[in-house]
Amino acid sequence: MDFKAGETGVGIIHASLVKGTADPLVRIERKGVPIQREQLEERYENLKQRFVRKHLATPNFTFAQMRFLLHVSEDEIVQLERDTGYTLRRPKIKNV
C-alpha cells in the first residue's frame, strides 16, 4: 500500500498536506460507480409496476412467492404493498 498517495484499501483520499491550501476538506474517491438517487427512484418505480402487473395477473400469489419473483427483501415487499394498496396472501399460523 502506498500511503503517500493516500491509498486506504477502500478508496483514495484526496487531501492536501501542503500548508496554506484553500480547501481543508478531505474527499474520499471510492472505486466503482455510485448509485444515484434518480436510479434508486427509477428502480423503485419499476418494482411497483412489476408488483402490480404480477398481482393483477395472479392475485393469489403468496408473500414469499412475490418476494422470490421480484428478488427483493421482506421490507421492500411490505413497502410495495403499502404504496400500491394490494395485499398478498400470508400463511395462516396454527396455534398448537
PDB file of C-alpha atoms in Angstrom:
ATOM      1  CA  MET A   1       0.000   0.000   0.000  1.00  0.00           C
ATOM      2  CA  ASP A   2       1.334   3.424  -0.918  1.00  0.00           C
ATOM      3  CA  PHE A   3       0.406   5.724   1.962  1.00  0.00           C
ATOM      4  CA  LYS A   4       1.994   8.701   0.235  1.00  0.00           C
ATOM      5  CA  ALA A   5      -0.654   8.518  -2.481  1.00  0.00           C
ATOM      6  CA  GLY A   6      -3.463   8.225   0.080  1.00  0.00           C
ATOM      7  CA  GLU A   7      -4.444   4.601  -0.599  1.00  0.00           C
ATOM      8  CA  THR A   8      -6.634   3.222   2.188  1.00  0.00           C
ATOM      9  CA  GLY A   9      -7.743  -0.046   0.615  1.00  0.00           C
ATOM     10  CA  VAL A  10     -11.319   1.274   0.361  1.00  0.00           C
ATOM     11  CA  GLY A  11     -10.629   4.297  -1.790  1.00  0.00           C
ATOM     12  CA  ILE A  12      -8.215   7.101  -2.492  1.00  0.00           C
ATOM     13  CA  ILE A  13      -8.075  10.005  -0.057  1.00  0.00           C
ATOM     14  CA  HIS A  14      -7.732  13.395  -1.674  1.00  0.00           C
ATOM     15  CA  ALA A  15      -6.345  15.753   0.949  1.00  0.00           C
ATOM     16  CA  SER A  16      -3.749  18.401   0.539  1.00  0.00           C
ATOM     17  CA  LEU A  17      -0.945  18.170   3.071  1.00  0.00           C
ATOM     18  CA  VAL A  18       0.648  21.435   1.916  1.00  0.00           C
ATOM     19  CA  LYS A  19       0.331  24.360   4.342  1.00  0.00           C
ATOM     20  CA  GLY A  20      -1.856  27.254   3.304  1.00  0.00           C
ATOM     21  CA  THR A  21      -4.194  25.361   0.963  1.00  0.00           C
ATOM     22  CA  ALA A  22      -7.626  26.820   0.352  1.00  0.00           C
ATOM     23  CA  ASP A  23      -9.548  23.515   0.550  1.00  0.00           C
ATOM     24  CA  PRO A  24      -9.407  21.953   4.041  1.00  0.00           C
ATOM     25  CA  LEU A  25     -11.993  19.252   3.213  1.00  0.00           C
ATOM     26  CA  VAL A  26     -10.972  15.631   2.808  1.00  0.00           C
ATOM     27  CA  ARG A  27     -12.668  13.782  -0.024  1.00  0.00           C
ATOM     28  CA  ILE A  28     -12.616  10.010  -0.489  1.00  0.00           C
ATOM     29  CA  GLU A  29     -12.880   8.674  -4.016  1.00  0.00           C
ATOM     30  CA  ARG A  30     -14.348   5.193  -3.854  1.00  0.00           C
ATOM     31  CA  LYS A  31     -13.787   2.587  -6.506  1.00  0.00           C
ATOM     32  CA  GLY A  32     -16.804   1.615  -8.587  1.00  0.00           C
ATOM     33  CA  VAL A  33     -19.816   3.564  -9.795  1.00  0.00           C
ATOM     34  CA  PRO A  34     -22.079   5.061  -7.092  1.00  0.00           C
ATOM     35  CA  ILE A  35     -25.820   4.575  -7.458  1.00  0.00           C
ATOM     36  CA  GLN A  36     -27.528   7.915  -7.911  1.00  0.00           C
ATOM     37  CA  ARG A  37     -30.802   8.821  -6.171  1.00  0.00           C
ATOM     38  CA  GLU A  38     -32.573   9.035  -9.538  1.00  0.00           C
ATOM     39  CA  GLN A  39     -31.566   5.473 -10.333  1.00  0.00           C
ATOM     40  CA  LEU A  40     -32.934   4.258  -6.991  1.00  0.00           C
ATOM     41  CA  GLU A  41     -36.233   6.069  -7.534  1.00  0.00           C
ATOM     42  CA  GLU A  42     -36.483   4.702 -11.074  1.00  0.00           C
ATOM     43  CA  ARG A  43     -35.734   1.180  -9.795  1.00  0.00           C
ATOM     44  CA  TYR A  44     -38.469   1.502  -7.174  1.00  0.00           C
ATOM     45  CA  GLU A  45     -41.000   2.720  -9.752  1.00  0.00           C
ATOM     46  CA  ASN A  46     -40.148  -0.277 -11.946  1.00  0.00           C
ATOM     47  CA  LEU A  47     -40.586  -2.575  -8.939  1.00  0.00           C
ATOM     48  CA  LYS A  48     -44.011  -1.075  -8.240  1.00  0.00           C
ATOM     49  CA  GLN A  49     -45.095  -1.612 -11.853  1.00  0.00           C
ATOM     50  CA  ARG A  50     -43.835  -5.223 -11.845  1.00  0.00           C
ATOM     51  CA  PHE A  51     -45.544  -5.862  -8.497  1.00  0.00           C
ATOM     52  CA  VAL A  52     -48.892  -4.578  -9.788  1.00  0.00           C
ATOM     53  CA  ARG A  53     -48.610  -6.481 -13.098  1.00  0.00           C
ATOM     54  CA  LYS A  54     -47.797  -9.757 -11.355  1.00  0.00           C
ATOM     55  CA  HIS A  55     -50.515  -9.242  -8.751  1.00  0.00           C
ATOM     56  CA  LEU A  56     -53.159  -8.496 -11.388  1.00  0.00           C
ATOM     57  CA  ALA A  57     -52.094 -11.494 -13.477  1.00  0.00           C
ATOM     58  CA  THR A  58     -52.167 -13.863 -10.499  1.00  0.00           C
ATOM     59  CA  PRO A  59     -53.869 -12.333  -7.441  1.00  0.00           C
ATOM     60  CA  ASN A  60     -53.393 -15.456  -5.327  1.00  0.00           C
ATOM     61  CA  PHE A  61     -49.590 -15.112  -5.120  1.00  0.00           C
ATOM     62  CA  THR A  62     -48.260 -15.521  -1.621  1.00  0.00           C
ATOM     63  CA  PHE A  63     -45.933 -13.100   0.097  1.00  0.00           C
ATOM     64  CA  ALA A  64     -42.970 -15.485  -0.297  1.00  0.00           C
ATOM     65  CA  GLN A  65     -43.679 -16.167  -3.983  1.00  0.00           C
ATOM     66  CA  MET A  66     -43.791 -12.452  -4.822  1.00  0.00           C
ATOM     67  CA  ARG A  67     -40.607 -11.836  -2.850  1.00  0.00           C
ATOM     68  CA  PHE A  68     -38.913 -14.627  -4.819  1.00  0.00           C
ATOM     69  CA  LEU A  69     -40.207 -13.352  -8.185  1.00  0.00           C
ATOM     70  CA  LEU A  70     -39.110  -9.752  -7.618  1.00  0.00           C
ATOM     71  CA  HIS A  71     -35.814 -10.643  -5.889  1.00  0.00           C
ATOM     72  CA  VAL A  72     -36.328  -8.177  -3.046  1.00  0.00           C
ATOM     73  CA  SER A  73     -36.306  -8.240   0.748  1.00  0.00           C
ATOM     74  CA  GLU A  74     -39.327  -8.631   3.005  1.00  0.00           C
ATOM     75  CA  ASP A  75     -39.196  -4.951   3.946  1.00  0.00           C
ATOM     76  CA  GLU A  76     -39.394  -3.905   0.291  1.00  0.00           C
ATOM     77  CA  ILE A  77     -42.408  -6.166  -0.334  1.00  0.00           C
ATOM     78  CA  VAL A  78     -44.189  -4.684   2.689  1.00  0.00           C
ATOM     79  CA  GLN A  79     -43.427  -1.187   1.395  1.00  0.00           C
ATOM     80  CA  LEU A  80     -44.689  -2.132  -2.083  1.00  0.00           C
ATOM     81  CA  GLU A  81     -47.928  -3.437  -0.527  1.00  0.00           C
ATOM     82  CA  ARG A  82     -48.396  -0.131   1.309  1.00  0.00           C
ATOM     83  CA  ASP A  83     -47.647   2.001  -1.748  1.00  0.00           C
ATOM     84  CA  THR A  84     -49.797   0.069  -4.206  1.00  0.00           C
ATOM     85  CA  GLY A  85     -52.689  -0.874  -1.935  1.00  0.00           C
ATOM     86  CA  TYR A  86     -52.549  -4.546  -2.924  1.00  0.00           C
ATOM     87  CA  THR A  87     -52.075  -7.184  -0.239  1.00  0.00           C
ATOM     88  CA  LEU A  88     -50.557 -10.609  -0.654  1.00  0.00           C
ATOM     89  CA  ARG A  89     -51.602 -13.876   0.943  1.00  0.00           C
ATOM     90  CA  ARG A  90     -49.663 -14.917   4.017  1.00  0.00           C
ATOM     91  CA  PRO A  91     -49.599 -18.387   5.556  1.00  0.00           C
ATOM     92  CA  LYS A  92     -52.028 -18.980   8.382  1.00  0.00           C
ATOM     93  CA  ILE A  93     -50.280 -19.704  11.653  1.00  0.00           C
ATOM     94  CA  LYS A  94     -51.870 -22.500  13.607  1.00  0.00           C
ATOM     95  CA  ASN A  95     -51.787 -22.395  17.373  1.00  0.00           C
ATOM     96  CA  VAL A  96     -50.653 -25.779  18.601  1.00  0.00           C
TER      97      VAL A  96
END
